[in-house]
XYZ file of C-alpha atoms in Angstrom:
490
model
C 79.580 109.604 69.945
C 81.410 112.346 70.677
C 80.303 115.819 72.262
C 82.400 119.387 72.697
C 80.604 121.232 75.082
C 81.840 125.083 75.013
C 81.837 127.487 78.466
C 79.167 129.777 78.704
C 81.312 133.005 77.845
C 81.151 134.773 81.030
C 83.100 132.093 82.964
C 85.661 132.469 80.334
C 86.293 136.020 81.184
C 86.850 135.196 85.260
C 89.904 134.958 86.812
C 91.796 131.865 86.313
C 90.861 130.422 89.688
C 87.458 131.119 89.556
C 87.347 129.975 85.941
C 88.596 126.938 87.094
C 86.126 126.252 89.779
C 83.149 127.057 87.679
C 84.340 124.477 84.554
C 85.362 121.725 87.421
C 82.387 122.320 88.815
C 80.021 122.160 85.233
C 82.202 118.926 84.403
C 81.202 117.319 88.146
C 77.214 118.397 87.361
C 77.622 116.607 83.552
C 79.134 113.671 85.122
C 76.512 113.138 87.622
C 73.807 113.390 85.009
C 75.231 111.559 82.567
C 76.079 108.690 84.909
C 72.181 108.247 85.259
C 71.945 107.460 81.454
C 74.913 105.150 81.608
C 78.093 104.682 83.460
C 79.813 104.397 80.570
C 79.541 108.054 79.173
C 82.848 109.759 80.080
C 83.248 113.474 80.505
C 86.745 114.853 79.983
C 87.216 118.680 81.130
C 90.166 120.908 79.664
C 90.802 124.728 79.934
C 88.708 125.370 76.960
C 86.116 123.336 76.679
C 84.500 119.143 77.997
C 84.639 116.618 76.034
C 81.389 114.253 76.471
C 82.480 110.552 74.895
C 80.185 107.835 74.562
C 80.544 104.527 73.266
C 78.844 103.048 70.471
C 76.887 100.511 72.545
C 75.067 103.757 73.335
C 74.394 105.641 70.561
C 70.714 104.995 71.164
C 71.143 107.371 73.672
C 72.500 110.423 72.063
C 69.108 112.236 71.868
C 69.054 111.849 75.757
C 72.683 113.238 75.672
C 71.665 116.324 74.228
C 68.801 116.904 76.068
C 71.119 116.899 79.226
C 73.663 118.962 77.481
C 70.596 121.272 76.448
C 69.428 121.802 80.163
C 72.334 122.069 82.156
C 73.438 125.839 83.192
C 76.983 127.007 82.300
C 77.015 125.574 78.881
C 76.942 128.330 75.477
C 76.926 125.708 73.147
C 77.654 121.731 72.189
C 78.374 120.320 68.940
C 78.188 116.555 67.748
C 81.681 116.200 66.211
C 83.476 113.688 64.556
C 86.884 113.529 66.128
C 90.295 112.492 64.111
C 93.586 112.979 64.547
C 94.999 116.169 62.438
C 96.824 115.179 59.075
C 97.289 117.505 56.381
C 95.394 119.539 54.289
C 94.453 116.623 51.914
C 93.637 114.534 54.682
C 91.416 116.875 56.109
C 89.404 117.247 53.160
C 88.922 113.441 52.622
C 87.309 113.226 55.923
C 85.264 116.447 55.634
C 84.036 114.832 52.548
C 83.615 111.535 53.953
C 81.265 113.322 56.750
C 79.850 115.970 54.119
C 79.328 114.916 51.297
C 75.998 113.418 50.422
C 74.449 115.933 52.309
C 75.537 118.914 50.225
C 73.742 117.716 47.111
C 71.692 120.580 45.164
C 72.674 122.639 48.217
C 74.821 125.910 48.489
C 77.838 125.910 51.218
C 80.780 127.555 52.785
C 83.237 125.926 54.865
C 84.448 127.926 58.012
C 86.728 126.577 60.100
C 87.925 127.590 63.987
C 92.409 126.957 64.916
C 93.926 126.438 68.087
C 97.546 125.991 67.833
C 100.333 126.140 66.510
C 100.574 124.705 62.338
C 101.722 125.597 58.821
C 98.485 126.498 57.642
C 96.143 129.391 58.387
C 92.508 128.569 58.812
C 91.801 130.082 55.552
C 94.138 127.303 54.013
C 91.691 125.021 54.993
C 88.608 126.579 53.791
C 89.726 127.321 50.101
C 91.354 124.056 50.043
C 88.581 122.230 51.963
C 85.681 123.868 50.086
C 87.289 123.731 46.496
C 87.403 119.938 46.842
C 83.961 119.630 47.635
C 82.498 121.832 45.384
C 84.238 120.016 42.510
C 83.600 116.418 43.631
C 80.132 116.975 45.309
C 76.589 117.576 43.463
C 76.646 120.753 45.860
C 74.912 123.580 44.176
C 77.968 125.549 44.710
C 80.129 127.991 47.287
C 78.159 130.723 48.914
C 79.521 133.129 51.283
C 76.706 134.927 52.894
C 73.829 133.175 53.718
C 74.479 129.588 52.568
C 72.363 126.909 52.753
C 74.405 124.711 54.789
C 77.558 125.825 56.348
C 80.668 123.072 57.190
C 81.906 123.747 60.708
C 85.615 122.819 61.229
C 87.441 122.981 64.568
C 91.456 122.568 63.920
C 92.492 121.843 67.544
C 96.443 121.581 68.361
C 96.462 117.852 66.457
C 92.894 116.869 66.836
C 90.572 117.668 63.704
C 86.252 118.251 65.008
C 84.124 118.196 62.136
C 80.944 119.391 63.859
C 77.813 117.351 62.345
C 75.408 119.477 64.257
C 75.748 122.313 66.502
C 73.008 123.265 69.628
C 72.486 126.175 71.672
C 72.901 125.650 75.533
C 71.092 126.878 78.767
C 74.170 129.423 79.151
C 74.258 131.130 83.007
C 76.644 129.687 85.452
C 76.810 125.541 86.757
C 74.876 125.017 89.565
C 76.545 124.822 92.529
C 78.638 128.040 92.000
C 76.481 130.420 93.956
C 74.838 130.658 97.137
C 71.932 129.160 97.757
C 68.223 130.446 97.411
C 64.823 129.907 98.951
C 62.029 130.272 96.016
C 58.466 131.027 97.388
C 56.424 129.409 94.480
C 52.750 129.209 93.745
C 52.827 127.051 90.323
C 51.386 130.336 88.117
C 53.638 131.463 85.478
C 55.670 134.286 87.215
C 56.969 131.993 90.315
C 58.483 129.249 88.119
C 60.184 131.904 85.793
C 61.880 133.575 88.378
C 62.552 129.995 89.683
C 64.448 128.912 86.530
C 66.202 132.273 86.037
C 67.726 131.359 89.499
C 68.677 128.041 88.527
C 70.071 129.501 85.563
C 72.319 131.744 87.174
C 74.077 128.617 89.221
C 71.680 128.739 92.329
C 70.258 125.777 93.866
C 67.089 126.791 94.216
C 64.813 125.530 97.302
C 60.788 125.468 97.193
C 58.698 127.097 99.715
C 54.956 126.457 98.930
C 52.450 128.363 100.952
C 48.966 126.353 101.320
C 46.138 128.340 101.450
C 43.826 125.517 101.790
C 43.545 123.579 97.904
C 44.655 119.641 97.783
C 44.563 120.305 94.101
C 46.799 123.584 94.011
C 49.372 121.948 96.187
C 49.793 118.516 93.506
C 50.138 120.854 90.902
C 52.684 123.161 92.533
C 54.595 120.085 93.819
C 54.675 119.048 89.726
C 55.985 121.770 88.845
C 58.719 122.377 90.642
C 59.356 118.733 90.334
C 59.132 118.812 86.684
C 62.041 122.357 87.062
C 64.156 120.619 89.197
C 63.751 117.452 87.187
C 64.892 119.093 83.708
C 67.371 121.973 85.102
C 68.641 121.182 87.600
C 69.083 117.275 88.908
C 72.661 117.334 89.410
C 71.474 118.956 93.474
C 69.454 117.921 95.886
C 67.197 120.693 97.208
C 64.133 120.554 99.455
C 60.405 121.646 98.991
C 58.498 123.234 101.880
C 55.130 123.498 102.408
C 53.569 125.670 105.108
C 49.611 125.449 105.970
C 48.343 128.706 105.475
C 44.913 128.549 105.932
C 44.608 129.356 109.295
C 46.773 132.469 108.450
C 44.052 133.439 105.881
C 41.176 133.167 107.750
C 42.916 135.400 110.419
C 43.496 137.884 108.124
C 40.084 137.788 106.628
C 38.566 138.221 109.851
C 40.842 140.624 111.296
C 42.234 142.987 108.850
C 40.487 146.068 107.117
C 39.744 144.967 103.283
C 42.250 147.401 101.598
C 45.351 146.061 103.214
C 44.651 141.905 103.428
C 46.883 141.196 100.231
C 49.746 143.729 101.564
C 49.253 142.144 104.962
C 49.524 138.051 103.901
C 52.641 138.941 101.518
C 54.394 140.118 105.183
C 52.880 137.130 106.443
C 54.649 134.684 104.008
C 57.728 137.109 104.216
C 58.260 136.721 108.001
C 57.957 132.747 107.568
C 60.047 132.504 104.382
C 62.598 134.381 106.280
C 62.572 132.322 109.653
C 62.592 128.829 107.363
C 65.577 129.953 105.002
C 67.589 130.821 108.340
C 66.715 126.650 108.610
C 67.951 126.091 105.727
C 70.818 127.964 106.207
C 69.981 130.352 103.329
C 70.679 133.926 103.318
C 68.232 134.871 100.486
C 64.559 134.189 99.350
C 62.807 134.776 95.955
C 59.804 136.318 94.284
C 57.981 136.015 90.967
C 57.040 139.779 91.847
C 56.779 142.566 88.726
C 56.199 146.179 88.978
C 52.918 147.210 88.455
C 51.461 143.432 87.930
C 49.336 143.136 90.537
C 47.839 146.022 92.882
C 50.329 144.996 96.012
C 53.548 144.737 93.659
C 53.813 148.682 93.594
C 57.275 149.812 94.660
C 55.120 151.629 98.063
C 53.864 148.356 98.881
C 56.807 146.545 97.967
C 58.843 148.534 100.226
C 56.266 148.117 103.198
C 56.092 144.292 102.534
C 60.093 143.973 102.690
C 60.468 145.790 105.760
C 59.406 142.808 107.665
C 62.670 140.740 107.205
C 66.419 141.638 107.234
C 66.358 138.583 104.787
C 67.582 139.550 100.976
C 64.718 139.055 98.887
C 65.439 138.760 95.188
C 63.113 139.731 92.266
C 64.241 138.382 88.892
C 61.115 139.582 87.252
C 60.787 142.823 88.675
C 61.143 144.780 85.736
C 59.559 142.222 82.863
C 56.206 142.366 81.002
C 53.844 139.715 81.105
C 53.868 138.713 77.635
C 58.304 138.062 77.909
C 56.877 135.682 81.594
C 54.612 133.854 79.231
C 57.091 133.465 76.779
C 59.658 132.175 78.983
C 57.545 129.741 80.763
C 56.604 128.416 76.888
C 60.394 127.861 76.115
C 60.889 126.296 79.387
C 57.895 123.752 79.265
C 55.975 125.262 82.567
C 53.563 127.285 80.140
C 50.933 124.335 80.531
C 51.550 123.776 84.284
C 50.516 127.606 85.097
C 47.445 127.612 82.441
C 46.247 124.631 84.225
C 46.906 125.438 87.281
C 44.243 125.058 89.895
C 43.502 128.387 91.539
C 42.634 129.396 95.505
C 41.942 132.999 95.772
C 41.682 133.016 99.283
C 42.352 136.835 100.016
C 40.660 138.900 97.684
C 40.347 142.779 98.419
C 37.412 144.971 97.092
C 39.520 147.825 97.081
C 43.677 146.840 97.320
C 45.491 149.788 98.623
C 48.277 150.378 95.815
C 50.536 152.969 98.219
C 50.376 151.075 101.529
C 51.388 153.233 104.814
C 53.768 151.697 107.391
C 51.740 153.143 110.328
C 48.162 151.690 108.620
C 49.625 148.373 108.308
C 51.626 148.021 111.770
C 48.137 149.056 113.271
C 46.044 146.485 111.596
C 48.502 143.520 112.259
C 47.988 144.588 115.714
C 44.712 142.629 115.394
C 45.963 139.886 114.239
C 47.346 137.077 116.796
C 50.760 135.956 115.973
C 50.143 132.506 117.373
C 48.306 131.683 114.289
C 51.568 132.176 112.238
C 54.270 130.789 114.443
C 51.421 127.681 114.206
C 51.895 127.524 110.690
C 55.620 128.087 110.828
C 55.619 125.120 113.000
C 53.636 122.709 111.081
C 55.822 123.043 108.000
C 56.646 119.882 105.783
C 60.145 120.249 104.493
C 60.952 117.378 102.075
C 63.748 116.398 99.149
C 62.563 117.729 95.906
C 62.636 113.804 94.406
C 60.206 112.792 97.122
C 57.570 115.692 96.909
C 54.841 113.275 95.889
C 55.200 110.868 98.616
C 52.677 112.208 101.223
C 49.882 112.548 98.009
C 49.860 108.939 97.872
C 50.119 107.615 101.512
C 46.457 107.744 101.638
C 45.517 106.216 98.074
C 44.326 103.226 97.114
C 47.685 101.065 96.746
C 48.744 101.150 92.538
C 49.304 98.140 90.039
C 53.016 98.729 88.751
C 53.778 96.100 85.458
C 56.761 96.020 83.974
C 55.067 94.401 80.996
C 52.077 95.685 79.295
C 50.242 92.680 78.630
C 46.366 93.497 76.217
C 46.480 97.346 78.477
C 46.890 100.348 76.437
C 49.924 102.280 77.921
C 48.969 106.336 78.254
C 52.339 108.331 78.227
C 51.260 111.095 80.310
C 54.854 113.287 80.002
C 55.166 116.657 79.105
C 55.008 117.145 75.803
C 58.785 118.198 75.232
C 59.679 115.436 77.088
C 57.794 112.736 74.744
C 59.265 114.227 71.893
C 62.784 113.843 72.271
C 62.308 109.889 73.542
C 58.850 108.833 72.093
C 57.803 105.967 73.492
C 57.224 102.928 71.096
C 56.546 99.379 72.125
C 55.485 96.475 69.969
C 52.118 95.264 69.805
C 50.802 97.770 72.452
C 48.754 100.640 71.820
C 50.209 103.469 72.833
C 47.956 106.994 73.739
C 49.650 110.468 74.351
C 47.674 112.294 77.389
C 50.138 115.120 78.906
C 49.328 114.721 83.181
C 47.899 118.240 83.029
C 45.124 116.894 81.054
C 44.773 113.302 82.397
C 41.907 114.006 85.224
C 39.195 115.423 82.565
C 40.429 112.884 79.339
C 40.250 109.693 81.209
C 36.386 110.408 81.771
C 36.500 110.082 78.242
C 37.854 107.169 77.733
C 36.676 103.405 77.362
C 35.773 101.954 80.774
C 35.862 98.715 79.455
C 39.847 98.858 78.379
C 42.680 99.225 81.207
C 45.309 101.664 81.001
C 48.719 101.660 82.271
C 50.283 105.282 83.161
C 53.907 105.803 81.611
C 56.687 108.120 82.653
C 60.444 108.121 82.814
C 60.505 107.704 86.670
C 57.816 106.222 87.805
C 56.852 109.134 90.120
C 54.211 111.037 87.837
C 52.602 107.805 86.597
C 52.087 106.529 90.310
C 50.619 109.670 91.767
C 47.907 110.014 89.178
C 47.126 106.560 89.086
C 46.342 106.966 93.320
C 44.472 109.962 92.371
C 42.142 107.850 89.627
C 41.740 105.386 91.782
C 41.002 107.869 94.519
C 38.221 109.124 92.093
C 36.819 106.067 91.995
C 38.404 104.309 89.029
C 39.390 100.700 89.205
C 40.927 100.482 85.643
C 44.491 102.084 85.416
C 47.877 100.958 86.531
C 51.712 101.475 85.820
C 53.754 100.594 83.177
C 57.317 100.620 84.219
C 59.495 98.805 82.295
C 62.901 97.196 83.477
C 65.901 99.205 82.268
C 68.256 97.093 80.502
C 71.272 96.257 82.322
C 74.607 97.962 81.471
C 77.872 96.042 79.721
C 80.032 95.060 82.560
């Protein structure tokens, strides 16, 4: 198998050295990825583009290829090519055929083909020559211009010939690694994990700060989800996820601070802590999933009396975007079902939110409120790798059955849905039940009690935390299925 993996255009318009960091370091991120498929996947980097080369002993893996290639920033586009050296016009229509043919019957085409080089043909050479031939020795419906039915992609490269066999739209933004990086303050709803990925996008790691306000539940599911970003996005770096008890913040703020300004007053609150743990982390910037207008303390008044806590940057990638384009976005990305099911803890709720906050109003109720309470919290933050986040859910669990063979159990694969359609899982003589985790805790109520069930995910990580958490609820028939990888070719 071989991929071409084309630079997301605005690194192609940088300065040579800054082009050349941002490619070396896209090719480094690939390389890491890839290696976790299979050692033997090579990635090859030149000024214009990466080659990604497999072997055939792992062509069973090309779908996983592409969802890498798919998912990693920096990348405009990657075609599956077949890859020959260049002969002459002739030549290249014989293996354009070879590649084409079959495929074009009762179809209309046009051949268009891309040069780099130097030769004695021009590119439109090839596609009179290239498309007369196989409209006279095809059953191809015939040569349409605009609007074909199928069009044949040619790359003439120096003395390499690409015939692309399929062609896939990339992430685009910049590699990761190539920026600064950020400190996201997430709650797991649909705004926080947009402006998350937009970040990642753009070439940031991207950190998690979680503030608790007192829900078991909320934290899992926030923990999933920026698992499940970091996971897809953004595994070629390590970032951490911290979580800060906030209750005892709340409850301060309940019983301290006048109605109208308690959801101005707790966003200052999280500000001054986001700002003291990114200077931790040795990060000069944090993150919202604020919008204009959204909410009754995301006015630009309020805005500007919640930022003038912190001499800490904070970013807002959504600040100007509607609801409907948030929803949207967390849909594409696969975080749409996360938000909707979402456990919710409303734990400051105003009557009557002031919408144009005063500085003086605010800095006189906080004078209330006793400081210790928040340095407390501060103090009694978790900060933990990303790939690790669901340890401390499961120290207290009922210890989980792992089997790396399936036995008379009915396996549940409990991945996101985008995730179980690009590698379904199929196993002989097993029944096999599709349950996305979001859903598990109310289905398996449903199910048979007589029957045991084996969790299934790529990692391990999802399967094992929901199993403790069935368990936890009293369930004595589920385990994990995780089977043994099969050893590379030495």
């Amino acid at each position: 198998m071989h991929f071409v993996v084309k630079f997301f255009p605005e690194i192609t318009i940088k300065s040579n050295p800054v082009r050349k960091r941002m490619s070396r370091q896209l090719a480094d991120n690939l390389r890491k990825l890839l290696r976790q498929l299979d050692d033997r996947i090579q990635v090859r980097k030149d000024w214009e583009k990466i080659d990604v080369i497999a072997p055939d002993a792992v062509s069973h893996l090309s779908d996983r290829i592409e969802e890498v290639l798919a998912h990693t920033p920096g990348i405009a586009n990657f075609a599956r090519v077949q890859q020959f050296p260049l002969g002459d016009l002739d030549d290249i229509y014989q293996k354009t055929l070879a590649a084409w043919g079959e495929r074009l019957a009762g179809k209309t085409f046009c051949v268009r083909v891309k040069r780099t080089g130097k030769h004695d043909f021009q590119s439109l050479d090839v596609e009179q020559y290239v498309g007369g031939g196989l409209n006279q020795n095809t059953d191809a419906a015939g040569v349409k211009l605009k609007n074909p039915d199928i069009t044949v992609k040619l790359e003439v490269r120096h003395d390499k010939l690409n015939i692309i066999e399929q062609l896939h739209q990339g992430l685009g933004g910049f590699p990761l690694g190539t920026q600064d990086p950020v400190l996201s303050l997430v709650s797991g709803g649909f705004d926080s994990t947009v402006a998350s990925y937009l970040t990642i996008k753009r070439g940031i790691r991207t950190h998690y700060l979680f503030f608790n306000l007192g829900g078991r539940q909320h934290e899992l599911g926030v923990k999933e989800v920026a698992f499940y970003l970091w996971e897809k996005y953004a595994a070629s770096h390590r970032v951490r996820f911290v979580t800060v008890p906030f209750d005892e913040v709340v409850a301060e703020i309940l019983e301290q601070v006048d109605d109208s300004y308690m959801g101005v007053t707790l966003k200052r609150m999280m500000l001054r802590a986001a700002s003291v743990i990114a200077k931790e982390l040795e990060v000069d910037a944090v993150v919202t999933g604020e919008a204009i207008a959204q909410v009754s303390s995301q006015t630009l008044k309020n805005l500007a009396v919640i930022d003038s806590v912190t001499d800490t940057l904070v970013l807002r990638p959504l600040i100007a975007s509607d609801k409907t384009d948030i929803i949207r976005t967390a849909r594409e990305i696969g975080t749409e079902e996360f938000a909707a099911n979402m456990p919710e803890y409303c734990g400051v709720i105003s009557v009557k939110p002031t919408t144009r906050a005063k500085m003086e109003k605010v800095e006189k109720e906080e004078t209330r409120f006793d400081f210790s309470v928040l340095d407390r919290a501060v103090g009694n933050r978790v900060i933990q790798n990303i790939d690790e986040v669901m340890q401390d859910l499961r120290d207290d669990a009922p210890p989980v059955e792992v089997v790396t063979e399936p036995g008379n159990a009915t396996v549940i694969d409990i991945r996101h849905p985008t995730e179980e359609e690009v590698n379904p899982l199929e196993l002989d003589d097993t029944e096999v039940e599709t349950i996305p985790f979001y859903r598990l805790s109310t289905a398996f109520q449903k199910l048979d009690t007589d029957k045991h069930y084996l969790l299934y995910c790529d990692r391990g990580v999802m399967s094992q935390l929901h199993a403790s958490h069935l368990l936890d609820a009293g369930y004595r028939n589920v385990g994990v299925f995780r089977p043994e990888k099969p050893k590379a070719n030495q």
